[in-house]
Amino acid sequence: MISRYKDPAQAIHFNDQWAQALLQLNGLQLHPHTLTTDWGQTRVWIHTPQRRIYETVVFFPGFEASSLVWLVGQGINSMSKNYRLCLVDINGQPGFSEGVSLKPGTDEYGHWTRQVLGQLGISRATLIGHALGALICLKACRIAPELVKKAILVNPAGIQPLSLSVALLRYYLLALRGPSYSSLQAFLREAVFSPLAPPLNPAQEKLLIDFQCYTLSSFDLTPWWHQSLAKEELVSVHTPLYLVLGAQDQLYPYQATLSRATQQLPSLVSVTVLPTLGHSLQGNPVLFSALRSILAHGD
């Protein structure tokens, strides 16, 4: 199945302008690379540190997101001196990768990730995924365990189904049916961000909302599967796994994720619950402090 922009030329212009604005606001030097996979071209944004020896960390975003959302809040900048950072746009999702959608109920995400890591020249890397990106990390650990040193799953999809209360569903439907700045701002603030986390500055929030407004009005997304992975698939993962959960996550409430993960992920090393983190990353400094600690674990 194919997800596609209604006007590809206009989409290229929007995404280019949006990416440049976010890169300029963040200040981190990233260079775009285009890879060819069995599911079409994949865009990866790469930062290489100015040191002779370094490890590679590969980031995957959540559903309906560009990989560049990891730049919001500048938390990722604290990793830039010690790690090669690779931010991957997911095929079939909005952004710069092509629109061939992978099937979550199969091993396609795992094979796609193997091809991406192989073309990046990675022998072993740490994977960090948020939501859908975390599900992709689990798939990669099953299909290409020899390429994955460890995987850090942030508010993961796949361990429990998506949860939308009646109140949250109302905000979501308002944003979906009539995407506007105000409806998207309300949905993000009420359902995705955490009111306990440090607020985004207006320029950062505007860029996130602009991306979502354009995506909802201009991108035909293949319907996506939000169910949990089967027990047989979870117990077959043997790569060291680290969970980072937001206590304020309303889309994947952390208690249910924690319960199933501790029962069905035999290689789970640790769980970090962040009291102020919601579903969104928001460049949360506490989150990136936790990520740095996990990256240093066992090195």
PDB file of C-alpha atoms in Angstrom:
ATOM      1  CA  MET A   1       0.000   0.000   0.000  1.00  0.00           C
ATOM      2  CA  ILE A   2       1.125   3.522  -0.759  1.00  0.00           C
ATOM      3  CA  SER A   3       0.829   6.665   1.339  1.00  0.00           C
ATOM      4  CA  ARG A   4       1.259   9.782  -0.754  1.00  0.00           C
ATOM      5  CA  TYR A   5       1.163  13.548  -0.780  1.00  0.00           C
ATOM      6  CA  LYS A   6      -1.708  14.950  -2.827  1.00  0.00           C
ATOM      7  CA  ASP A   7       0.668  17.452  -4.457  1.00  0.00           C
ATOM      8  CA  PRO A   8       4.211  15.993  -4.444  1.00  0.00           C
ATOM      9  CA  ALA A   9       5.909  19.158  -5.745  1.00  0.00           C
ATOM     10  CA  GLN A  10       4.236  21.310  -3.113  1.00  0.00           C
ATOM     11  CA  ALA A  11       5.149  18.754  -0.449  1.00  0.00           C
ATOM     12  CA  ILE A  12       8.832  18.864  -1.390  1.00  0.00           C
ATOM     13  CA  HIS A  13       8.777  22.653  -1.055  1.00  0.00           C
ATOM     14  CA  PHE A  14       6.970  22.542   2.302  1.00  0.00           C
ATOM     15  CA  ASN A  15       9.206  19.826   3.770  1.00  0.00           C
ATOM     16  CA  ASP A  16      12.380  21.560   2.605  1.00  0.00           C
ATOM     17  CA  GLN A  17      11.330  24.876   4.134  1.00  0.00           C
ATOM     18  CA  TRP A  18      10.115  23.211   7.335  1.00  0.00           C
ATOM     19  CA  ALA A  19      13.298  21.166   7.766  1.00  0.00           C
ATOM     20  CA  GLN A  20      15.550  24.173   7.229  1.00  0.00           C
ATOM     21  CA  ALA A  21      13.591  26.196   9.766  1.00  0.00           C
ATOM     22  CA  LEU A  22      13.874  23.438  12.386  1.00  0.00           C
ATOM     23  CA  LEU A  23      17.571  22.824  11.683  1.00  0.00           C
ATOM     24  CA  GLN A  24      18.289  26.525  11.967  1.00  0.00           C
ATOM     25  CA  LEU A  25      16.341  26.804  15.215  1.00  0.00           C
ATOM     26  CA  ASN A  26      18.213  23.844  16.704  1.00  0.00           C
ATOM     27  CA  GLY A  27      21.682  24.630  15.379  1.00  0.00           C
ATOM     28  CA  LEU A  28      22.892  21.013  15.115  1.00  0.00           C
ATOM     29  CA  GLN A  29      24.640  20.215  11.836  1.00  0.00           C
ATOM     30  CA  LEU A  30      22.862  17.342  10.088  1.00  0.00           C
ATOM     31  CA  HIS A  31      23.477  16.165   6.537  1.00  0.00           C
ATOM     32  CA  PRO A  32      20.756  14.435   4.487  1.00  0.00           C
ATOM     33  CA  HIS A  33      21.456  11.058   2.904  1.00  0.00           C
ATOM     34  CA  THR A  34      19.097   9.102   0.651  1.00  0.00           C
ATOM     35  CA  LEU A  35      19.164   5.304   0.754  1.00  0.00           C
ATOM     36  CA  THR A  36      17.452   2.833  -1.580  1.00  0.00           C
ATOM     37  CA  THR A  37      15.482   0.000   0.033  1.00  0.00           C
ATOM     38  CA  ASP A  38      12.982  -2.575  -1.181  1.00  0.00           C
ATOM     39  CA  TRP A  39      10.286  -0.145   0.003  1.00  0.00           C
ATOM     40  CA  GLY A  40      11.639   2.843  -1.912  1.00  0.00           C
ATOM     41  CA  GLN A  41      13.989   5.652  -0.985  1.00  0.00           C
ATOM     42  CA  THR A  42      14.625   6.369   2.688  1.00  0.00           C
ATOM     43  CA  ARG A  43      15.918   9.693   4.016  1.00  0.00           C
ATOM     44  CA  VAL A  44      18.413   9.670   6.881  1.00  0.00           C
ATOM     45  CA  TRP A  45      19.760  12.813   8.561  1.00  0.00           C
ATOM     46  CA  ILE A  46      23.291  12.266   9.925  1.00  0.00           C
ATOM     47  CA  HIS A  47      25.512  14.114  12.384  1.00  0.00           C
ATOM     48  CA  THR A  48      29.099  12.858  12.739  1.00  0.00           C
ATOM     49  CA  PRO A  49      31.126  14.021  15.765  1.00  0.00           C
ATOM     50  CA  GLN A  50      34.585  15.494  15.470  1.00  0.00           C
ATOM     51  CA  ARG A  51      36.371  12.583  17.101  1.00  0.00           C
ATOM     52  CA  ARG A  52      38.149   9.532  15.735  1.00  0.00           C
ATOM     53  CA  ILE A  53      36.233   6.878  17.672  1.00  0.00           C
ATOM     54  CA  TYR A  54      32.501   6.991  18.200  1.00  0.00           C
ATOM     55  CA  GLU A  55      29.420   4.803  18.351  1.00  0.00           C
ATOM     56  CA  THR A  56      26.310   5.154  16.218  1.00  0.00           C
ATOM     57  CA  VAL A  57      22.837   5.846  17.595  1.00  0.00           C
ATOM     58  CA  VAL A  58      19.890   5.482  15.208  1.00  0.00           C
ATOM     59  CA  PHE A  59      16.642   7.337  15.971  1.00  0.00           C
ATOM     60  CA  PHE A  60      13.154   6.474  14.717  1.00  0.00           C
ATOM     61  CA  PRO A  61      10.190   8.854  15.200  1.00  0.00           C
ATOM     62  CA  GLY A  62       6.607   8.106  16.107  1.00  0.00           C
ATOM     63  CA  PHE A  63       3.491   7.861  13.965  1.00  0.00           C
ATOM     64  CA  GLU A  64       2.838  10.721  11.486  1.00  0.00           C
ATOM     65  CA  ALA A  65       6.116  12.399  12.400  1.00  0.00           C
ATOM     66  CA  SER A  66       9.343  13.426  10.741  1.00  0.00           C
ATOM     67  CA  SER A  67      12.549  12.130  12.296  1.00  0.00           C
ATOM     68  CA  LEU A  68      13.552  15.767  12.755  1.00  0.00           C
ATOM     69  CA  VAL A  69      11.127  16.053  15.694  1.00  0.00           C
ATOM     70  CA  TRP A  70      14.045  14.674  17.732  1.00  0.00           C
ATOM     71  CA  LEU A  71      15.612  18.141  17.300  1.00  0.00           C
ATOM     72  CA  VAL A  72      12.818  19.957  19.109  1.00  0.00           C
ATOM     73  CA  GLY A  73      14.005  21.322  22.437  1.00  0.00           C
ATOM     74  CA  GLN A  74      17.699  20.660  21.646  1.00  0.00           C
ATOM     75  CA  GLY A  75      17.966  17.740  24.077  1.00  0.00           C
ATOM     76  CA  ILE A  76      19.597  15.635  21.382  1.00  0.00           C
ATOM     77  CA  ASN A  77      22.422  18.168  21.080  1.00  0.00           C
ATOM     78  CA  SER A  78      23.882  16.848  24.337  1.00  0.00           C
ATOM     79  CA  MET A  79      24.730  13.612  22.499  1.00  0.00           C
ATOM     80  CA  SER A  80      26.337  15.214  19.473  1.00  0.00           C
ATOM     81  CA  LYS A  81      29.931  15.292  20.753  1.00  0.00           C
ATOM     82  CA  ASN A  82      30.165  11.589  21.535  1.00  0.00           C
ATOM     83  CA  TYR A  83      27.884   9.778  19.077  1.00  0.00           C
ATOM     84  CA  ARG A  84      27.187   9.575  15.398  1.00  0.00           C
ATOM     85  CA  LEU A  85      23.480  10.411  15.208  1.00  0.00           C
ATOM     86  CA  CYS A  86      21.291   9.004  12.430  1.00  0.00           C
ATOM     87  CA  LEU A  87      17.670  10.196  12.241  1.00  0.00           C
ATOM     88  CA  VAL A  88      15.552   8.006   9.948  1.00  0.00           C
ATOM     89  CA  ASP A  89      12.352   9.103   8.190  1.00  0.00           C
ATOM     90  CA  ILE A  90      10.034   6.069   8.107  1.00  0.00           C
ATOM     91  CA  ASN A  91       8.762   4.901   4.712  1.00  0.00           C
ATOM     92  CA  GLY A  92       5.006   5.355   4.409  1.00  0.00           C
ATOM     93  CA  GLN A  93       4.996   8.213   6.924  1.00  0.00           C
ATOM     94  CA  PRO A  94       5.089  11.965   6.145  1.00  0.00           C
ATOM     95  CA  GLY A  95       8.493  13.479   5.480  1.00  0.00           C
ATOM     96  CA  PHE A  96      11.232  12.784   2.958  1.00  0.00           C
ATOM     97  CA  SER A  97      11.079   8.992   2.639  1.00  0.00           C
ATOM     98  CA  GLU A  98       8.905   7.381  -0.021  1.00  0.00           C
ATOM     99  CA  GLY A  99       5.370   6.295   0.656  1.00  0.00           C
ATOM    100  CA  VAL A 100       5.475   2.502   0.444  1.00  0.00           C
ATOM    101  CA  SER A 101       3.878   1.519   3.742  1.00  0.00           C
ATOM    102  CA  LEU A 102       5.299  -1.414   5.634  1.00  0.00           C
ATOM    103  CA  LYS A 103       2.959  -3.911   7.309  1.00  0.00           C
ATOM    104  CA  PRO A 104       3.267  -3.933  11.128  1.00  0.00           C
ATOM    105  CA  GLY A 105       1.780  -7.435  11.321  1.00  0.00           C
ATOM    106  CA  THR A 106       4.730  -8.839   9.354  1.00  0.00           C
ATOM    107  CA  ASP A 107       8.540  -8.689   9.628  1.00  0.00           C
ATOM    108  CA  GLU A 108       8.826  -5.992   6.947  1.00  0.00           C
ATOM    109  CA  TYR A 109       9.937  -3.274   9.393  1.00  0.00           C
ATOM    110  CA  GLY A 110      12.742  -5.544  10.571  1.00  0.00           C
ATOM    111  CA  HIS A 111      13.981  -6.259   7.046  1.00  0.00           C
ATOM    112  CA  TRP A 112      13.693  -2.570   6.120  1.00  0.00           C
ATOM    113  CA  THR A 113      15.767  -1.592   9.161  1.00  0.00           C
ATOM    114  CA  ARG A 114      18.395  -4.200   8.260  1.00  0.00           C
ATOM    115  CA  GLN A 115      18.726  -2.607   4.811  1.00  0.00           C
ATOM    116  CA  VAL A 116      18.965   0.898   6.298  1.00  0.00           C
ATOM    117  CA  LEU A 117      21.642  -0.083   8.818  1.00  0.00           C
ATOM    118  CA  GLY A 118      23.572  -1.985   6.176  1.00  0.00           C
ATOM    119  CA  GLN A 119      23.693   0.989   3.808  1.00  0.00           C
ATOM    120  CA  LEU A 120      24.787   3.256   6.641  1.00  0.00           C
ATOM    121  CA  GLY A 121      27.813   1.002   7.119  1.00  0.00           C
ATOM    122  CA  ILE A 122      26.801   0.103  10.665  1.00  0.00           C
ATOM    123  CA  SER A 123      28.228  -3.051  12.204  1.00  0.00           C
ATOM    124  CA  ARG A 124      26.366  -2.594  15.510  1.00  0.00           C
ATOM    125  CA  ALA A 125      24.305   0.356  16.680  1.00  0.00           C
ATOM    126  CA  THR A 126      22.021   1.418  19.485  1.00  0.00           C
ATOM    127  CA  LEU A 127      18.458   2.031  18.334  1.00  0.00           C
ATOM    128  CA  ILE A 128      16.182   4.594  19.974  1.00  0.00           C
ATOM    129  CA  GLY A 129      12.530   4.654  18.947  1.00  0.00           C
ATOM    130  CA  HIS A 130       9.496   6.603  20.063  1.00  0.00           C
ATOM    131  CA  ALA A 131       6.016   5.007  19.796  1.00  0.00           C
ATOM    132  CA  LEU A 132       5.872   3.561  16.234  1.00  0.00           C
ATOM    133  CA  GLY A 133       9.661   3.948  16.132  1.00  0.00           C
ATOM    134  CA  ALA A 134       9.954   1.738  19.214  1.00  0.00           C
ATOM    135  CA  LEU A 135       7.861  -0.955  17.521  1.00  0.00           C
ATOM    136  CA  ILE A 136      10.286  -0.771  14.589  1.00  0.00           C
ATOM    137  CA  CYS A 137      13.169  -1.260  17.029  1.00  0.00           C
ATOM    138  CA  LEU A 138      11.529  -4.442  18.346  1.00  0.00           C
ATOM    139  CA  LYS A 139      11.125  -5.739  14.796  1.00  0.00           C
ATOM    140  CA  ALA A 140      14.776  -4.977  14.035  1.00  0.00           C
ATOM    141  CA  CYS A 141      15.923  -6.791  17.178  1.00  0.00           C
ATOM    142  CA  ARG A 142      14.130  -9.920  15.962  1.00  0.00           C
ATOM    143  CA  ILE A 143      15.247  -9.815  12.338  1.00  0.00           C
ATOM    144  CA  ALA A 144      18.755  -8.335  12.605  1.00  0.00           C
ATOM    145  CA  PRO A 145      19.954  -8.896  16.192  1.00  0.00           C
ATOM    146  CA  GLU A 146      23.578  -8.993  15.099  1.00  0.00           C
ATOM    147  CA  LEU A 147      23.319  -5.319  14.083  1.00  0.00           C
ATOM    148  CA  VAL A 148      21.725  -4.025  17.297  1.00  0.00           C
ATOM    149  CA  LYS A 149      23.766  -3.453  20.441  1.00  0.00           C
ATOM    150  CA  LYS A 150      20.752  -2.370  22.488  1.00  0.00           C
ATOM    151  CA  ALA A 151      17.369  -0.758  21.907  1.00  0.00           C
ATOM    152  CA  ILE A 152      15.762   2.031  23.931  1.00  0.00           C
ATOM    153  CA  LEU A 153      11.976   2.122  23.655  1.00  0.00           C
ATOM    154  CA  VAL A 154      10.325   5.436  24.539  1.00  0.00           C
ATOM    155  CA  ASN A 155       6.556   5.251  25.151  1.00  0.00           C
ATOM    156  CA  PRO A 156       6.433   2.296  22.751  1.00  0.00           C
ATOM    157  CA  ALA A 157       3.646   1.186  20.463  1.00  0.00           C
ATOM    158  CA  GLY A 158       3.226  -2.543  20.023  1.00  0.00           C
ATOM    159  CA  ILE A 159       3.331  -3.581  23.672  1.00  0.00           C
ATOM    160  CA  GLN A 160      -0.212  -2.375  24.347  1.00  0.00           C
ATOM    161  CA  PRO A 161      -2.944  -1.019  22.019  1.00  0.00           C
ATOM    162  CA  LEU A 162      -3.453   2.697  21.509  1.00  0.00           C
ATOM    163  CA  SER A 163      -5.739   4.150  24.174  1.00  0.00           C
ATOM    164  CA  LEU A 164      -8.034   7.098  23.469  1.00  0.00           C
ATOM    165  CA  SER A 165     -10.503   8.203  26.103  1.00  0.00           C
ATOM    166  CA  VAL A 166     -13.740   9.876  25.046  1.00  0.00           C
ATOM    167  CA  ALA A 167     -12.272  13.263  25.933  1.00  0.00           C
ATOM    168  CA  LEU A 168      -9.066  12.668  23.968  1.00  0.00           C
ATOM    169  CA  LEU A 169     -10.996  11.219  21.046  1.00  0.00           C
ATOM    170  CA  ARG A 170     -12.978  14.453  20.843  1.00  0.00           C
ATOM    171  CA  TYR A 171      -9.803  16.511  20.487  1.00  0.00           C
ATOM    172  CA  TYR A 172      -8.422  14.051  17.937  1.00  0.00           C
ATOM    173  CA  LEU A 173     -11.549  14.088  15.773  1.00  0.00           C
ATOM    174  CA  LEU A 174     -11.656  17.894  15.804  1.00  0.00           C
ATOM    175  CA  ALA A 175      -8.063  17.980  14.594  1.00  0.00           C
ATOM    176  CA  LEU A 176      -8.619  15.237  12.013  1.00  0.00           C
ATOM    177  CA  ARG A 177     -11.838  16.570  10.487  1.00  0.00           C
ATOM    178  CA  GLY A 178     -10.847  20.215  10.374  1.00  0.00           C
ATOM    179  CA  PRO A 179      -7.076  20.525  10.708  1.00  0.00           C
ATOM    180  CA  SER A 180      -6.308  24.055  11.822  1.00  0.00           C
ATOM    181  CA  TYR A 181      -3.680  25.642  14.018  1.00  0.00           C
ATOM    182  CA  SER A 182      -6.091  25.984  16.936  1.00  0.00           C
ATOM    183  CA  SER A 183      -7.498  22.424  16.710  1.00  0.00           C
ATOM    184  CA  LEU A 184      -4.019  20.889  16.441  1.00  0.00           C
ATOM    185  CA  GLN A 185      -2.710  23.027  19.274  1.00  0.00           C
ATOM    186  CA  ALA A 186      -5.584  21.875  21.476  1.00  0.00           C
ATOM    187  CA  PHE A 187      -4.997  18.203  20.602  1.00  0.00           C
ATOM    188  CA  LEU A 188      -1.254  18.397  21.225  1.00  0.00           C
ATOM    189  CA  ARG A 189      -1.603  20.276  24.496  1.00  0.00           C
ATOM    190  CA  GLU A 190      -4.416  18.103  25.846  1.00  0.00           C
ATOM    191  CA  ALA A 191      -3.456  14.656  24.558  1.00  0.00           C
ATOM    192  CA  VAL A 192       0.185  14.573  23.521  1.00  0.00           C
ATOM    193  CA  PHE A 193       2.218  17.053  25.557  1.00  0.00           C
ATOM    194  CA  SER A 194       2.481  16.903  29.329  1.00  0.00           C
ATOM    195  CA  PRO A 195       1.400  19.982  31.306  1.00  0.00           C
ATOM    196  CA  LEU A 196       4.066  19.034  33.870  1.00  0.00           C
ATOM    197  CA  ALA A 197       6.944  19.205  31.385  1.00  0.00           C
ATOM    198  CA  PRO A 198       8.746  22.440  30.513  1.00  0.00           C
ATOM    199  CA  PRO A 199       6.706  24.197  27.802  1.00  0.00           C
ATOM    200  CA  LEU A 200       8.036  24.499  24.281  1.00  0.00           C
ATOM    201  CA  ASN A 201       8.988  27.936  23.126  1.00  0.00           C
ATOM    202  CA  PRO A 202       6.468  29.385  20.643  1.00  0.00           C
ATOM    203  CA  ALA A 203       8.702  28.861  17.592  1.00  0.00           C
ATOM    204  CA  GLN A 204       9.174  25.157  18.379  1.00  0.00           C
ATOM    205  CA  GLU A 205       5.489  24.587  19.021  1.00  0.00           C
ATOM    206  CA  LYS A 206       4.567  26.416  15.836  1.00  0.00           C
ATOM    207  CA  LEU A 207       6.831  24.195  13.748  1.00  0.00           C
ATOM    208  CA  LEU A 208       5.296  21.039  15.209  1.00  0.00           C
ATOM    209  CA  ILE A 209       1.765  22.311  14.603  1.00  0.00           C
ATOM    210  CA  ASP A 210       2.571  23.515  11.090  1.00  0.00           C
ATOM    211  CA  PHE A 211       3.876  20.041  10.210  1.00  0.00           C
ATOM    212  CA  GLN A 212       0.775  18.326  11.571  1.00  0.00           C
ATOM    213  CA  CYS A 213      -1.589  20.785   9.869  1.00  0.00           C
ATOM    214  CA  TYR A 214       0.086  20.231   6.519  1.00  0.00           C
ATOM    215  CA  THR A 215       0.214  16.463   6.971  1.00  0.00           C
ATOM    216  CA  LEU A 216      -3.456  16.078   7.893  1.00  0.00           C
ATOM    217  CA  SER A 217      -4.607  18.235   4.981  1.00  0.00           C
ATOM    218  CA  SER A 218      -2.129  17.109   2.306  1.00  0.00           C
ATOM    219  CA  PHE A 219      -0.966  13.542   3.050  1.00  0.00           C
ATOM    220  CA  ASP A 220      -3.061  10.450   2.349  1.00  0.00           C
ATOM    221  CA  LEU A 221      -1.853   8.048   5.001  1.00  0.00           C
ATOM    222  CA  THR A 222      -2.410   4.313   4.687  1.00  0.00           C
ATOM    223  CA  PRO A 223      -4.546   3.150   7.639  1.00  0.00           C
ATOM    224  CA  TRP A 224      -2.224   1.978  10.390  1.00  0.00           C
ATOM    225  CA  TRP A 225      -2.538  -0.885  12.846  1.00  0.00           C
ATOM    226  CA  HIS A 226      -2.451   0.153  16.527  1.00  0.00           C
ATOM    227  CA  GLN A 227      -2.784  -3.267  18.157  1.00  0.00           C
ATOM    228  CA  SER A 228      -0.209  -4.917  20.385  1.00  0.00           C
ATOM    229  CA  LEU A 229       2.319  -7.464  19.161  1.00  0.00           C
ATOM    230  CA  ALA A 230       1.713 -11.129  19.907  1.00  0.00           C
ATOM    231  CA  LYS A 231       3.348 -12.678  22.968  1.00  0.00           C
ATOM    232  CA  GLU A 232       5.310 -15.039  20.699  1.00  0.00           C
ATOM    233  CA  GLU A 233       6.915 -12.067  18.966  1.00  0.00           C
ATOM    234  CA  LEU A 234       7.819 -10.238  22.170  1.00  0.00           C
ATOM    235  CA  VAL A 235       9.367 -13.237  23.928  1.00  0.00           C
ATOM    236  CA  SER A 236      11.545 -13.949  20.883  1.00  0.00           C
ATOM    237  CA  VAL A 237      13.461 -10.660  21.313  1.00  0.00           C
ATOM    238  CA  HIS A 238      16.821 -11.277  23.027  1.00  0.00           C
ATOM    239  CA  THR A 239      18.576  -7.957  22.393  1.00  0.00           C
ATOM    240  CA  PRO A 240      19.070  -5.870  25.575  1.00  0.00           C
ATOM    241  CA  LEU A 241      16.022  -3.613  25.884  1.00  0.00           C
ATOM    242  CA  TYR A 242      15.542  -0.453  27.932  1.00  0.00           C
ATOM    243  CA  LEU A 243      12.139   1.124  28.530  1.00  0.00           C
ATOM    244  CA  VAL A 244      11.617   4.842  29.081  1.00  0.00           C
ATOM    245  CA  LEU A 245       8.019   5.625  29.987  1.00  0.00           C
ATOM    246  CA  GLY A 246       6.195   8.885  30.576  1.00  0.00           C
ATOM    247  CA  ALA A 247       3.945   8.784  33.615  1.00  0.00           C
ATOM    248  CA  GLN A 248       1.722  11.376  31.873  1.00  0.00           C
ATOM    249  CA  ASP A 249       1.364   9.425  28.596  1.00  0.00           C
ATOM    250  CA  GLN A 250      -2.359   9.312  27.819  1.00  0.00           C
ATOM    251  CA  LEU A 251      -2.038   7.438  24.512  1.00  0.00           C
ATOM    252  CA  TYR A 252      -0.068   4.457  25.849  1.00  0.00           C
ATOM    253  CA  PRO A 253      -0.580   4.586  29.648  1.00  0.00           C
ATOM    254  CA  TYR A 254       2.656   3.492  31.215  1.00  0.00           C
ATOM    255  CA  GLN A 255       1.216   1.060  33.779  1.00  0.00           C
ATOM    256  CA  ALA A 256      -0.125  -1.267  31.068  1.00  0.00           C
ATOM    257  CA  THR A 257       3.101  -1.054  29.054  1.00  0.00           C
ATOM    258  CA  LEU A 258       5.178  -1.756  32.156  1.00  0.00           C
ATOM    259  CA  SER A 259       3.047  -4.754  33.165  1.00  0.00           C
ATOM    260  CA  ARG A 260       3.181  -6.511  29.806  1.00  0.00           C
ATOM    261  CA  ALA A 261       6.826  -5.626  29.139  1.00  0.00           C
ATOM    262  CA  THR A 262       8.038  -7.109  32.424  1.00  0.00           C
ATOM    263  CA  GLN A 263       6.072 -10.295  31.730  1.00  0.00           C
ATOM    264  CA  GLN A 264       6.862 -10.821  28.042  1.00  0.00           C
ATOM    265  CA  LEU A 265      10.199  -9.164  27.240  1.00  0.00           C
ATOM    266  CA  PRO A 266      12.840 -11.567  28.624  1.00  0.00           C
ATOM    267  CA  SER A 267      15.746  -9.299  27.656  1.00  0.00           C
ATOM    268  CA  LEU A 268      14.372  -6.210  29.417  1.00  0.00           C
ATOM    269  CA  VAL A 269      17.282  -4.666  31.324  1.00  0.00           C
ATOM    270  CA  SER A 270      15.704  -1.646  32.985  1.00  0.00           C
ATOM    271  CA  VAL A 271      12.626   0.566  33.132  1.00  0.00           C
ATOM    272  CA  THR A 272      12.786   4.310  33.688  1.00  0.00           C
ATOM    273  CA  VAL A 273       9.528   6.100  34.485  1.00  0.00           C
ATOM    274  CA  LEU A 274       9.703   9.880  34.090  1.00  0.00           C
ATOM    275  CA  PRO A 275       7.018  11.594  36.195  1.00  0.00           C
ATOM    276  CA  THR A 276       6.641  14.698  34.006  1.00  0.00           C
ATOM    277  CA  LEU A 277       6.906  13.155  30.533  1.00  0.00           C
ATOM    278  CA  GLY A 278       3.772  12.809  28.420  1.00  0.00           C
ATOM    279  CA  HIS A 279       3.515  10.948  25.136  1.00  0.00           C
ATOM    280  CA  SER A 280       5.483  13.492  23.143  1.00  0.00           C
ATOM    281  CA  LEU A 281       9.251  13.836  23.442  1.00  0.00           C
ATOM    282  CA  GLN A 282       9.158  17.650  23.470  1.00  0.00           C
ATOM    283  CA  GLY A 283      12.951  17.676  23.621  1.00  0.00           C
ATOM    284  CA  ASN A 284      12.492  16.998  27.327  1.00  0.00           C
ATOM    285  CA  PRO A 285      15.873  17.512  29.096  1.00  0.00           C
ATOM    286  CA  VAL A 286      15.033  14.857  31.707  1.00  0.00           C
ATOM    287  CA  LEU A 287      14.329  12.371  28.903  1.00  0.00           C
ATOM    288  CA  PHE A 288      17.651  13.008  27.203  1.00  0.00           C
ATOM    289  CA  SER A 289      19.468  12.752  30.520  1.00  0.00           C
ATOM    290  CA  ALA A 290      17.909   9.284  30.909  1.00  0.00           C
ATOM    291  CA  LEU A 291      18.901   8.355  27.352  1.00  0.00           C
ATOM    292  CA  ARG A 292      22.507   9.389  27.957  1.00  0.00           C
ATOM    293  CA  SER A 293      22.626   7.271  31.110  1.00  0.00           C
ATOM    294  CA  ILE A 294      21.321   4.236  29.252  1.00  0.00           C
ATOM    295  CA  LEU A 295      23.764   4.755  26.401  1.00  0.00           C
ATOM    296  CA  ALA A 296      26.622   4.743  28.885  1.00  0.00           C
ATOM    297  CA  HIS A 297      25.355   1.577  30.583  1.00  0.00           C
ATOM    298  CA  GLY A 298      27.701  -1.320  29.918  1.00  0.00           C
ATOM    299  CA  ASP A 299      30.025   0.736  27.677  1.00  0.00           C
TER     300      ASP A 299
END
